Structure formats: structure tokens, C-alpha cells
mmCIF file of C-alpha atoms in Angstrom:
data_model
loop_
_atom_site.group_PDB
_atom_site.id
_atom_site.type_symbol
_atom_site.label_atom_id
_atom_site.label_comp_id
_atom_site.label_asym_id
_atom_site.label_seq_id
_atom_site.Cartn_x
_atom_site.Cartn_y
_atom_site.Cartn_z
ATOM 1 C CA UNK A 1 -5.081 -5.444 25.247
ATOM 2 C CA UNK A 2 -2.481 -2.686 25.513
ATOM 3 C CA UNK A 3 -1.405 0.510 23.116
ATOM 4 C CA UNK A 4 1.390 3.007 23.683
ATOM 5 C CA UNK A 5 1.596 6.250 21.972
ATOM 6 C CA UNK A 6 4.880 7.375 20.138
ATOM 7 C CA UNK A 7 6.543 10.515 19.438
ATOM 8 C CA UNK A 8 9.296 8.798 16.954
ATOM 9 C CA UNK A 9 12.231 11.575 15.897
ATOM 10 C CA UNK A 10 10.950 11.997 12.031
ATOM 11 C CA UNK A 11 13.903 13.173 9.572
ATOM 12 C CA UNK A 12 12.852 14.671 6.507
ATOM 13 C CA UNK A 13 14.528 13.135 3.336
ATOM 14 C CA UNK A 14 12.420 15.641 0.749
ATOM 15 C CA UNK A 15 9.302 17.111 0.207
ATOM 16 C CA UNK A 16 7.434 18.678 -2.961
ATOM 17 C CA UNK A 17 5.917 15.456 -3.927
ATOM 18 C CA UNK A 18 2.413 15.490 -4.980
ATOM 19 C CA UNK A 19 1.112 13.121 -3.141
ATOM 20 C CA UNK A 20 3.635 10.105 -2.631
ATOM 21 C CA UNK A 21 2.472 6.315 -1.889
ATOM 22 C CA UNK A 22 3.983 3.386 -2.399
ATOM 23 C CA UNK A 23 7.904 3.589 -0.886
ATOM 24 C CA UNK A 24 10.160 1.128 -2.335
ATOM 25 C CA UNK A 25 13.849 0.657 -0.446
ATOM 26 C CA UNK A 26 16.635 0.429 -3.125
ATOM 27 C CA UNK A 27 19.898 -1.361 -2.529
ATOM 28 C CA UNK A 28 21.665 2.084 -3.407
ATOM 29 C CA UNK A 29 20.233 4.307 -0.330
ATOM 30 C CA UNK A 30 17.345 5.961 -2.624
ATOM 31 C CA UNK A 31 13.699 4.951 -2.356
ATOM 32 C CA UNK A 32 11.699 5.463 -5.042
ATOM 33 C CA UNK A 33 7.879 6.155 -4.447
ATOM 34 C CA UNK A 34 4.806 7.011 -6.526
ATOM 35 C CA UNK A 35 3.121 10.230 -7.182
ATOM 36 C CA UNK A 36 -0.059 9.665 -7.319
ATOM 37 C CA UNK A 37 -1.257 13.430 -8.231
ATOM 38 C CA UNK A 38 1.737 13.987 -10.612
ATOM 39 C CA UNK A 39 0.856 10.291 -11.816
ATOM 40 C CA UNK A 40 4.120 9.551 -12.649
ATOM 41 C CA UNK A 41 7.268 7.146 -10.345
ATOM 42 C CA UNK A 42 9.856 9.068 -8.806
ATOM 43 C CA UNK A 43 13.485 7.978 -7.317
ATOM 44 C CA UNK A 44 14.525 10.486 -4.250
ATOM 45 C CA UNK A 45 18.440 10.200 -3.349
ATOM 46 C CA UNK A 46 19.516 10.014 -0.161
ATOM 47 C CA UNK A 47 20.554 14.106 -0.013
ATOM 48 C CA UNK A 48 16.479 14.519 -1.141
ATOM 49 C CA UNK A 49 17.374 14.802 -4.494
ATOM 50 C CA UNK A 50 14.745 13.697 -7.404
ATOM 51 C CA UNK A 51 14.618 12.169 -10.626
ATOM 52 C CA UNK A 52 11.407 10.824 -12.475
ATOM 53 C CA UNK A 53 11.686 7.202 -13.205
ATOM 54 C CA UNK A 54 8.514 6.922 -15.500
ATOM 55 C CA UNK A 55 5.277 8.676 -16.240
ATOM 56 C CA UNK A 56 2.395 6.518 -14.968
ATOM 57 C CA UNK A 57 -0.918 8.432 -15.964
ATOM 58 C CA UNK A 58 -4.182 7.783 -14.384
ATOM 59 C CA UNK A 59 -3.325 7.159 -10.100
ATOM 60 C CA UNK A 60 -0.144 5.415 -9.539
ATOM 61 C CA UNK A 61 -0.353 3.574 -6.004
ATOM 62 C CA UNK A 62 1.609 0.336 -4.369
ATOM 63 C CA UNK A 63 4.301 -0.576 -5.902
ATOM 64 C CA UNK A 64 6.991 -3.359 -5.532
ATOM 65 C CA UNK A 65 10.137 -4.918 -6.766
ATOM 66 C CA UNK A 66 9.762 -7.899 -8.993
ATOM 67 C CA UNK A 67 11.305 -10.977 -9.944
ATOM 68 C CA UNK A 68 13.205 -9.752 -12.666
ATOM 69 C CA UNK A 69 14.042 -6.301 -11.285
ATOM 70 C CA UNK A 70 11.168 -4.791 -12.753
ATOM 71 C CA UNK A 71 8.683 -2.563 -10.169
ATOM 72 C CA UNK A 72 4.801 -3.829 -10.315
ATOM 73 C CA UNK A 73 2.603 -0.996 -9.995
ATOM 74 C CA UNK A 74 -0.882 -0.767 -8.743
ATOM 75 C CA UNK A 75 -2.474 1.907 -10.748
ATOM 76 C CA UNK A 76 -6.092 3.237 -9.327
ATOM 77 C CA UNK A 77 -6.527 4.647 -12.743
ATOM 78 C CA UNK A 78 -7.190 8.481 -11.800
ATOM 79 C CA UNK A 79 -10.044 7.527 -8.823
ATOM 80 C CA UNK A 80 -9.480 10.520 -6.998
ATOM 81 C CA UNK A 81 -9.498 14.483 -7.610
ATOM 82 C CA UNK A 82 -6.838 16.252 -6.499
ATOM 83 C CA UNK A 83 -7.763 18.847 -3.776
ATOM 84 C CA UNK A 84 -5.513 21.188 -2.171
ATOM 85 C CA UNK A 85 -6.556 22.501 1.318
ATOM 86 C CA UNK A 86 -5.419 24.540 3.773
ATOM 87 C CA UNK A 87 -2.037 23.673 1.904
ATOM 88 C CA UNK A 88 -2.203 20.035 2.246
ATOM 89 C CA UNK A 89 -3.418 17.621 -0.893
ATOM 90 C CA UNK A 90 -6.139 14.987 -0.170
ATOM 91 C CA UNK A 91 -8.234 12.487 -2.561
ATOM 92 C CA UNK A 92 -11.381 13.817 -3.565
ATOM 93 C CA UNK A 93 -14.344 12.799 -4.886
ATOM 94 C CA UNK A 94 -14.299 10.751 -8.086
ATOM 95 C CA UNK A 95 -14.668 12.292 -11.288
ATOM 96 C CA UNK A 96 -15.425 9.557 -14.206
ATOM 97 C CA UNK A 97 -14.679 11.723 -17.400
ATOM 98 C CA UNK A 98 -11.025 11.430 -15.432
ATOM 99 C CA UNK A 99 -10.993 7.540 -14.348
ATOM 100 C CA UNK A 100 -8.787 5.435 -17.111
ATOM 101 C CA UNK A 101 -9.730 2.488 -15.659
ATOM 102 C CA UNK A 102 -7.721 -0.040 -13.301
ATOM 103 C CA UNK A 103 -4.679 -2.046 -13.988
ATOM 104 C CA UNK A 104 -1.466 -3.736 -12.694
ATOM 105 C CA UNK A 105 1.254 -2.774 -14.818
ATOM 106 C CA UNK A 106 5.068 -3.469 -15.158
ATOM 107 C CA UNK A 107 7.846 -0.432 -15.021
ATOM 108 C CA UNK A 108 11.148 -1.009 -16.153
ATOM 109 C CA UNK A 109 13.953 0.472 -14.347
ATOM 110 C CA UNK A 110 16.237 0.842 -17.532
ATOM 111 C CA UNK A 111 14.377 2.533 -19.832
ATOM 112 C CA UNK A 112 11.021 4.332 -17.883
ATOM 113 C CA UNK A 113 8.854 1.731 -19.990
ATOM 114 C CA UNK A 114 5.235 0.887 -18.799
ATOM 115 C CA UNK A 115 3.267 -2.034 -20.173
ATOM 116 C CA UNK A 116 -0.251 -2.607 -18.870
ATOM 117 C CA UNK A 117 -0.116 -6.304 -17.039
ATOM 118 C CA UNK A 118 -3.715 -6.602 -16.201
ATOM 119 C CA UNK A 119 -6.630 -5.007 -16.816
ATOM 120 C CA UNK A 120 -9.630 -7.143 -15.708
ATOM 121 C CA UNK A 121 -9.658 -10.772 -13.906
ATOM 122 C CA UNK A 122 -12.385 -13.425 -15.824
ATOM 123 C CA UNK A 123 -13.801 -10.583 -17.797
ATOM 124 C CA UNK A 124 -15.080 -8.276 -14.993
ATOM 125 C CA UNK A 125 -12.765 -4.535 -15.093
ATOM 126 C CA UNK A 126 -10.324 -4.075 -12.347
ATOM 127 C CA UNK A 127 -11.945 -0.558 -10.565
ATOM 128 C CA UNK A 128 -8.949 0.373 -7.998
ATOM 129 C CA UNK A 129 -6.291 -1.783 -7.709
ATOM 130 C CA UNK A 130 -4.416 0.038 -4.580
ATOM 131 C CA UNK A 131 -1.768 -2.064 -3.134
ATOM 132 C CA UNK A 132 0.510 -5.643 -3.520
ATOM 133 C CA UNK A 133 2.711 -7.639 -2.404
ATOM 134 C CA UNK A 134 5.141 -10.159 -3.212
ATOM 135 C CA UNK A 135 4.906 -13.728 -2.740
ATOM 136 C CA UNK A 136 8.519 -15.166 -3.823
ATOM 137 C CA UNK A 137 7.410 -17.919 -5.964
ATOM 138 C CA UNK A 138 6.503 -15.705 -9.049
ATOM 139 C CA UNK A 139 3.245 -14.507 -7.993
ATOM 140 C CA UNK A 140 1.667 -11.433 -5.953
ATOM 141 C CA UNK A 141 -1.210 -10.371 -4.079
ATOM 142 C CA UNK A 142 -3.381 -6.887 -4.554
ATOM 143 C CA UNK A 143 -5.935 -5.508 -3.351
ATOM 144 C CA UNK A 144 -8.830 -3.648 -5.348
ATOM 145 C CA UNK A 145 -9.595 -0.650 -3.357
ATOM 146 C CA UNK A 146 -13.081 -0.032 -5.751
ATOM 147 C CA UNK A 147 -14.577 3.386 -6.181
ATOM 148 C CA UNK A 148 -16.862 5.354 -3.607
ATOM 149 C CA UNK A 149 -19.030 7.679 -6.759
ATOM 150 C CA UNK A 150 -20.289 10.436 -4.201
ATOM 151 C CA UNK A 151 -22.614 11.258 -7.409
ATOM 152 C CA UNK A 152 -24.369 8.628 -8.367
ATOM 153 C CA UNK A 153 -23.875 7.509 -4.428
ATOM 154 C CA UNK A 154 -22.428 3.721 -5.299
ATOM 155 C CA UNK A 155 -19.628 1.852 -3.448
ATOM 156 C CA UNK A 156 -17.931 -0.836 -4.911
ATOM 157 C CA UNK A 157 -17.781 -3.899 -3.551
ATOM 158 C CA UNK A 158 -14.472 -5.463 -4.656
ATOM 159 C CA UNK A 159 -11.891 -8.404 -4.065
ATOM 160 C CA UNK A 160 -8.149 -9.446 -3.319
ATOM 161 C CA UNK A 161 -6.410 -10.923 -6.408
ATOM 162 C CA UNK A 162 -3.307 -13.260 -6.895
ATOM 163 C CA UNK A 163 -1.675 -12.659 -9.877
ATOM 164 C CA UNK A 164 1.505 -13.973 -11.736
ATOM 165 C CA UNK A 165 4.496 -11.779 -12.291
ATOM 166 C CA UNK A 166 4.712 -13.322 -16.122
ATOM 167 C CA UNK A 167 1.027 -12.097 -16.961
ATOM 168 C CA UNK A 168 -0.002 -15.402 -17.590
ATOM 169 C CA UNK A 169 -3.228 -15.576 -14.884
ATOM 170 C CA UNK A 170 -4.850 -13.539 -12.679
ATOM 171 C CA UNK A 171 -7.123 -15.197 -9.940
ATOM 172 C CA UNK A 172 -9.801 -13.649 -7.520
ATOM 173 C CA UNK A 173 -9.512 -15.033 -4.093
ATOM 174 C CA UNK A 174 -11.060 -13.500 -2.053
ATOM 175 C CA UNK A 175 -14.510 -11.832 -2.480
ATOM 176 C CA UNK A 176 -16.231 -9.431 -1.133
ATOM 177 C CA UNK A 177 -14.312 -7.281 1.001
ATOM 178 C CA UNK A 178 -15.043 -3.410 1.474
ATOM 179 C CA UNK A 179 -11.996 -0.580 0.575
ATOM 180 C CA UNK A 180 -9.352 -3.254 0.983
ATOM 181 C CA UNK A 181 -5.929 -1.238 0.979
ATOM 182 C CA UNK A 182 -2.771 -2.269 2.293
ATOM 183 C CA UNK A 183 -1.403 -5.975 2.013
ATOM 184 C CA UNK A 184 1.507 -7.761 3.678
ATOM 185 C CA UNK A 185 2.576 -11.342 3.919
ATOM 186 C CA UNK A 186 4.057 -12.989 7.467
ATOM 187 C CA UNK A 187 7.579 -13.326 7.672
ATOM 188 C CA UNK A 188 7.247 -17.018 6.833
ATOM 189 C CA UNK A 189 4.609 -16.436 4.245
ATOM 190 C CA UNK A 190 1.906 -18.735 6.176
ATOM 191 C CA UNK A 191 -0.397 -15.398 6.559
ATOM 192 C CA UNK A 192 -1.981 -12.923 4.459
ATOM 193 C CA UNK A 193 -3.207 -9.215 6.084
ATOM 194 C CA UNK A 194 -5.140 -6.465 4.480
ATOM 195 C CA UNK A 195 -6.533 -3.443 5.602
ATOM 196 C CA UNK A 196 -9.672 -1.910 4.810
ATOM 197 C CA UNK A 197 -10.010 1.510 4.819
ATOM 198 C CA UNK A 198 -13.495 2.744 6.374
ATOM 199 C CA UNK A 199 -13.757 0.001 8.878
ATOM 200 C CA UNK A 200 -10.072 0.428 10.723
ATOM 201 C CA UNK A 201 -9.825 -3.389 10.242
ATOM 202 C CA UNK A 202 -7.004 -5.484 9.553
ATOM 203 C CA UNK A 203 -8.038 -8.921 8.657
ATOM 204 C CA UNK A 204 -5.890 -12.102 7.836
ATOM 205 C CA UNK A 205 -6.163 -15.577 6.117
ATOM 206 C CA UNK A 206 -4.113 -18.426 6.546
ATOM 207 C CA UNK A 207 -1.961 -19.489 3.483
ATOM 208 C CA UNK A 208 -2.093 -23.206 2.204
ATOM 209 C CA UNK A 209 1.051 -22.939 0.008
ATOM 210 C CA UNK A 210 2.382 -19.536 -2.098
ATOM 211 C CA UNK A 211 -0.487 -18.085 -3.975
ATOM 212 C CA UNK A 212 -3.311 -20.709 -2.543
ATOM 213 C CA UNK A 213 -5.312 -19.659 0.352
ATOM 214 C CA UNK A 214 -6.099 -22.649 2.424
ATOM 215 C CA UNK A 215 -9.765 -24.437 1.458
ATOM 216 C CA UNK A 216 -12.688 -23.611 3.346
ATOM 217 C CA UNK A 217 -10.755 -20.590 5.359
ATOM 218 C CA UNK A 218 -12.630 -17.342 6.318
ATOM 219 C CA UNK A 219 -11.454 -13.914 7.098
ATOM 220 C CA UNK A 220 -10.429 -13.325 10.584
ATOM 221 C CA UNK A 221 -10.317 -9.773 12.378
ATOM 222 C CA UNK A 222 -6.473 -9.274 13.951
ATOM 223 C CA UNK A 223 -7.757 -6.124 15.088
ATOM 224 C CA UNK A 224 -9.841 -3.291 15.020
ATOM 225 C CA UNK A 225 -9.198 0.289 15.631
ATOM 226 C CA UNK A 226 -11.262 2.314 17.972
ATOM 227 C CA UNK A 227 -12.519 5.948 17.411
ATOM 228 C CA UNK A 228 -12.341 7.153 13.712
ATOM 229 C CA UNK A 229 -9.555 6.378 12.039
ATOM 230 C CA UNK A 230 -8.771 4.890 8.812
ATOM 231 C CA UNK A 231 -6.448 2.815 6.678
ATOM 232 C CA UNK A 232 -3.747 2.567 4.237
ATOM 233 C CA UNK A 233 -1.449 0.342 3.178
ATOM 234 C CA UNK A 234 1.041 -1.267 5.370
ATOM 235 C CA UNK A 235 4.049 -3.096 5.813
ATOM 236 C CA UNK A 236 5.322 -6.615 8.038
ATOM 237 C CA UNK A 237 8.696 -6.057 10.492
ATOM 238 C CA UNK A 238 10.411 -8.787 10.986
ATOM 239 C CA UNK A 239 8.891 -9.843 14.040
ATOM 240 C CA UNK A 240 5.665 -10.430 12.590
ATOM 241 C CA UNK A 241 4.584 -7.287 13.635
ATOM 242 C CA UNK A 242 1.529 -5.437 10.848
ATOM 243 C CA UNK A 243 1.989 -1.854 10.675
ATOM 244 C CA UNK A 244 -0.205 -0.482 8.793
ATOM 245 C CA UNK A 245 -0.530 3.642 7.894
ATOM 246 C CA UNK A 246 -3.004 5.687 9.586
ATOM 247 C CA UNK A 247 -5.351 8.544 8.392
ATOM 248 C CA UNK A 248 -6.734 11.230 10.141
ATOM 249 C CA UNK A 249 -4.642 10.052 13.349
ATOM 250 C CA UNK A 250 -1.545 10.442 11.210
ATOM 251 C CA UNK A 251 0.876 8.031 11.915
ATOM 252 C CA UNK A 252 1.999 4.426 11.941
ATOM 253 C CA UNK A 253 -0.267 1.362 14.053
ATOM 254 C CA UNK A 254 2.092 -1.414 14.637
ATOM 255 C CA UNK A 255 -0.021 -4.566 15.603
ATOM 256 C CA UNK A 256 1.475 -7.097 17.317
ATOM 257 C CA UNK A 257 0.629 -10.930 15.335
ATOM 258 C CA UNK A 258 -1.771 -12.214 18.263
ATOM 259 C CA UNK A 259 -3.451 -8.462 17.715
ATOM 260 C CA UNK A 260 -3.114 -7.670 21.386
ATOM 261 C CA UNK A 261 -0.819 -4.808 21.686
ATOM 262 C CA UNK A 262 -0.353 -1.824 19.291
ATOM 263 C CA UNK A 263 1.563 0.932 19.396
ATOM 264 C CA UNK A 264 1.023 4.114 17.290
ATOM 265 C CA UNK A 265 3.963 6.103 16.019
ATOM 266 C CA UNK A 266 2.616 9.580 15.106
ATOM 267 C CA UNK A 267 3.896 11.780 12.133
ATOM 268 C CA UNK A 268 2.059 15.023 12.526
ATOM 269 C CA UNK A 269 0.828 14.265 8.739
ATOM 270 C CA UNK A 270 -3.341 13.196 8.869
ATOM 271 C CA UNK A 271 -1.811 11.633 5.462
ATOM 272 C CA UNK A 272 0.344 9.120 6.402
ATOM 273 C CA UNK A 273 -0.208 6.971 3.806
ATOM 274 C CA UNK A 274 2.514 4.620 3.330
ATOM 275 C CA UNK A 275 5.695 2.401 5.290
ATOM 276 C CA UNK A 276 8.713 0.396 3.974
ATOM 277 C CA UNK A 277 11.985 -0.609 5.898
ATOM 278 C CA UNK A 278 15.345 -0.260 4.517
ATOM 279 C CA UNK A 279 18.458 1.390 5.673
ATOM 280 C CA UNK A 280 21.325 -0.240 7.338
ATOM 281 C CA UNK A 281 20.305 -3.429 9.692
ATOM 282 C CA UNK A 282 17.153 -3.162 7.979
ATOM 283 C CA UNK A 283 16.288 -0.721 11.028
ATOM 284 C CA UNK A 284 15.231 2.160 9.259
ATOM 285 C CA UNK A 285 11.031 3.156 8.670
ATOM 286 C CA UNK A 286 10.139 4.944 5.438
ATOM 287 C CA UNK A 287 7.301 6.292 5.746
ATOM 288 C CA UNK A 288 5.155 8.831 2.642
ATOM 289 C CA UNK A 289 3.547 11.699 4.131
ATOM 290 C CA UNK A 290 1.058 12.526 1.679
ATOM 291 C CA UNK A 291 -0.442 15.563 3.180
ATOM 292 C CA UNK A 292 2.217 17.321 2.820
ATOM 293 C CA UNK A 293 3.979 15.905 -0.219
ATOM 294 C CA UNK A 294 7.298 14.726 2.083
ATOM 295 C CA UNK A 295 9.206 11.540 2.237
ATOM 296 C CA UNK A 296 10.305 10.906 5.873
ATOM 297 C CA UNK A 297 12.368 8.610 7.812
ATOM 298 C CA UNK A 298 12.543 7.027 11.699
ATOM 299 C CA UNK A 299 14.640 4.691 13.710
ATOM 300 C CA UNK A 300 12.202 1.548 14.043
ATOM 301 C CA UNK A 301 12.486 -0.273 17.265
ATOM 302 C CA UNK A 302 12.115 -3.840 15.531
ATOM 303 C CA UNK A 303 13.987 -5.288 12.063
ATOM 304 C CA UNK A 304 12.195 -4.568 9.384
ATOM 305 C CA UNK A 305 11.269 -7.554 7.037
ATOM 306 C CA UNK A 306 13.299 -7.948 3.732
ATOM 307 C CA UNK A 307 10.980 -8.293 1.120
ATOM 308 C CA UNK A 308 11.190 -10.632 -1.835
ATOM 309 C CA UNK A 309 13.255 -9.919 -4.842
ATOM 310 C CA UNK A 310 14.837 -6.617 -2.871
#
């Protein structure tokens, strides 16, 4: 097994975002991100300019471009305090006289409308959702990230859901997993990876069609990161490699797909929370530095994977 450390040449796009997750990269050279603190969606130009697309209250997280040009958000409902420290923002502890409760909702682009998509799946109350993805057949995955209630000293124990894009049904898949986070698809859609947070894990399942996991599968570890470190969400490059943001060791992990080699591309930002690729040739890593409230880009050394419907 074999890791490299990189220094990558980071070029700052903009910062006085309040916590930014969830990078989306638009065909016009902007990318427009969450802010999870300032609960709320927010385009940034390519000269760092900003404009606020639509006000998302509660915890804004993934996001994604959908069939119909619409972006489907992830919204944690408001599980996390704000803290500032040492000037840098963090989650903190969860506060339930703040939590609205979870949901997948739909943003329009035209107009700043939000419509709640999903609220629960077979009557139980989505907790967290954190993070999805696209499949390209009208569908996505997301993850449920649950709620860690320091308080009453509870952890959730939550699931991965496939949803339509139309509202129409909302499945659990895959149950239990613990913090799930970040979710990606292969490039030919055959594999599903997730992250979960406190273990360092990424895990994958093998894909029987869009949307169906095959029968009778069970999680499989790609890898495992050593020491403390934890995970975000993360993003596929077009050679099948799952990068996946890093906290604490700020940065980037790039896993290769056998889950032999890695390579860590640091940011300086115990934050990072958050990659997309974009930018001419598809060669260009955005990447949210939370911590400090910037949005930041790098010269990849792979393609990056077109999503669907981008």
C-alpha cells in the first residue's frame, strides 16, 4: 500500500463564507456552494464575487444539479451550533430548540424558490441528511449523517437512501451505517462509495442497475485511514479515483479504486470539507474550506468526472 503527501498550489477564489459545503461547478465559470451557518445557497463568480441564490434555513449541506436544472439540497436541518474559535467556524454541539428537522429539498435557479422534497422515508423522520449524488436515470443517493446529542449522550444510527428526483418515492437501502457523509458513484455507475465520518472509512457496494443495489451484497471497506482523521463528503475523478475531504488533517485523500494507493493533497484548512471538478478540461479541483469561510481552487493531476445533468 503506498501514500504520497501533496503540497498542491491553492488559489483563492473568495472568502467570507460562513461555512461553505457543497460546491457545485456551473457551465458559466461560477460555482455555487452552500452556507451552512448563514443557511442560505450562494453563487461566487469567477473574480470572487457573490450573490445569494436562495435562503435555505435550518443547515444547508450537499447539493447537486438535477434533471431539470433544478439544485437538490441536503438540508441537516440546523444540527450543529455555530462556534467561532481562534477565528475559524466549526460545528458544535447540537442544540434541539434549533434543529428544524431533516429534509431533501428542491431550489430553483430562476426564482430562489425552495420546496421541501422529503421529509421522512416509510414514516420514520429524516435526522441529517448530509450529502447526494446523482444517478442519471431520475433518481439520487444521500446519505443521513444522524445527530451525535452530546446532552442526552445519543448517536444516531442512520441509513443511505435512494430517492426520485420527481418526489414520487423515497427508499432506504442501506441500514445501519454510522455518520455516513460523502457519496459518489463510479464513473460507470456500477459502484456506490460513502464515507463515514468518525471511523475514516470509505466503504462501497456494488450496483445491480441505477438505483438497485445488487441482492444479497454487503458493505465492503475500500479503505481505511490511519491516525485520527475524519470525513466529509467527496467526489469521483474520472479515473475512478474517491477523493474524499479530510478533517483535522485538512486536505483532500484521493483513493485509488483497488484502495491501494492514496495520496493526500493538503489545504492548510483542518476544515476541508468539500471537492467538485470543473474548469476547463474538467482539470480543475474545487475545493470549500470551511474553517476559514474560503472557496479555493487547484490544478488536479487526473480529469475530473462530469457529473450527471451538469
Amino acid at each position: 500500500m503506498a501514500h504520497i503527501d501533496l503540497q498542491p498550489e491553492l488559489t483563492e477564489i473568495t472568502d467570507g463564507l460562513r461555512f461553505p459545503e457543497g460546491p457545485i461547478a456551473m457551465p458559466d465559470g461560477s460555482v455555487i456552494v452552500v452556507e451552512m451557518f448563514s443557511e442560505c445557497l450562494t453563487r461566487v463568480r469567477p473574480d470572487g464575487t457573490k450573490e445569494r441564490v436562495a435562503d435555505t434555513p435550518g443547515g444547508p449541506n450537499g447539493a447537486a444539479i438535477g434533471p431539470d436544472g433544478a439544485i437538490y439540497l441536503c438540508n441537516n436541518g440546523g444540527s450543529f451550533t455555530p462556534i467561532e474559535r481562534n477565528g475559524r467556524s466549526q460545528p458544535g454541539r447540537f442544540d434541539p430548540s434549533r434543529h428544524l428537522g431533516g429534509k431533501i429539498q428542491r431550489v430553483d435557479l430562476h426564482d430562489g424558490s425552495v420546496a421541501d422534497l422529503y421529509t421522512e422515508c416509510q414514516g420514520r423522520p429524516l435526522r441529517a441528511p448530509n450529502d447526494l449524488v446523482m444517478d442519471g436515470h431520475g433518481g439520487f443517493w444521500f446519505t443521513d449523517h444522524g445527530i451525535r446529542d452530546h446532552g442526552a449522550r445519543t448517536a444516531d444510527l442512520t441509513a443511505i437512501y435512494h430517492a426520485a428526483c420527481d418526489g414520487s418515492e423515497i427508499t432506504e437501502a442501506i441500514f445501519p451505517v454510522d455518520g455516513p457523509n460523502g457519496i459518489g458513484l463510479s464513473p460507470e455507475g456500477t459502484t456506490l462509495y460513502w464515507a463515514e465520518t468518525h471511523t475514516g472509512r470509505v466503504f462501497e457496494r456494488q450496483l445491480e442497475e441505477p438505483g438497485r443495489l445488487v441482492p444479497g451484497g454487503r458493505p465492503s471497506v475500500l479503505h481505511g485511514l490511519p491516525g485520527h482523521q475524519l470525513l466529509d463528503s467527496l467526489a469521483v475523478d474520472h479515473d475512478g479515483w474517491v477523493c474524499v475531504a479530510t478533517l483535522l488533517n485538512g486536505g483532500i485523500t484521493a483513493i485509488s479504486p483497488d484502495g491501494e494507493h492514496t495520496e493526500h493533497h493538503a489545504t492548510g484548512d483542518m476544515f476541508t470539507t468539500n471537492i467538485c471538478f470543473g474548469g476547463d478540461g474538467m482539470t480543475t479541483a474545487f475545493v470549500t474550506l470551511s474553517g476559514t469561510g474560503k472557496l479555493a481552487s487547484f490544478h488536479w493531476p487526473r480529469l475530473g468526472l462530469r457529473l450527471a445533468h451538469q
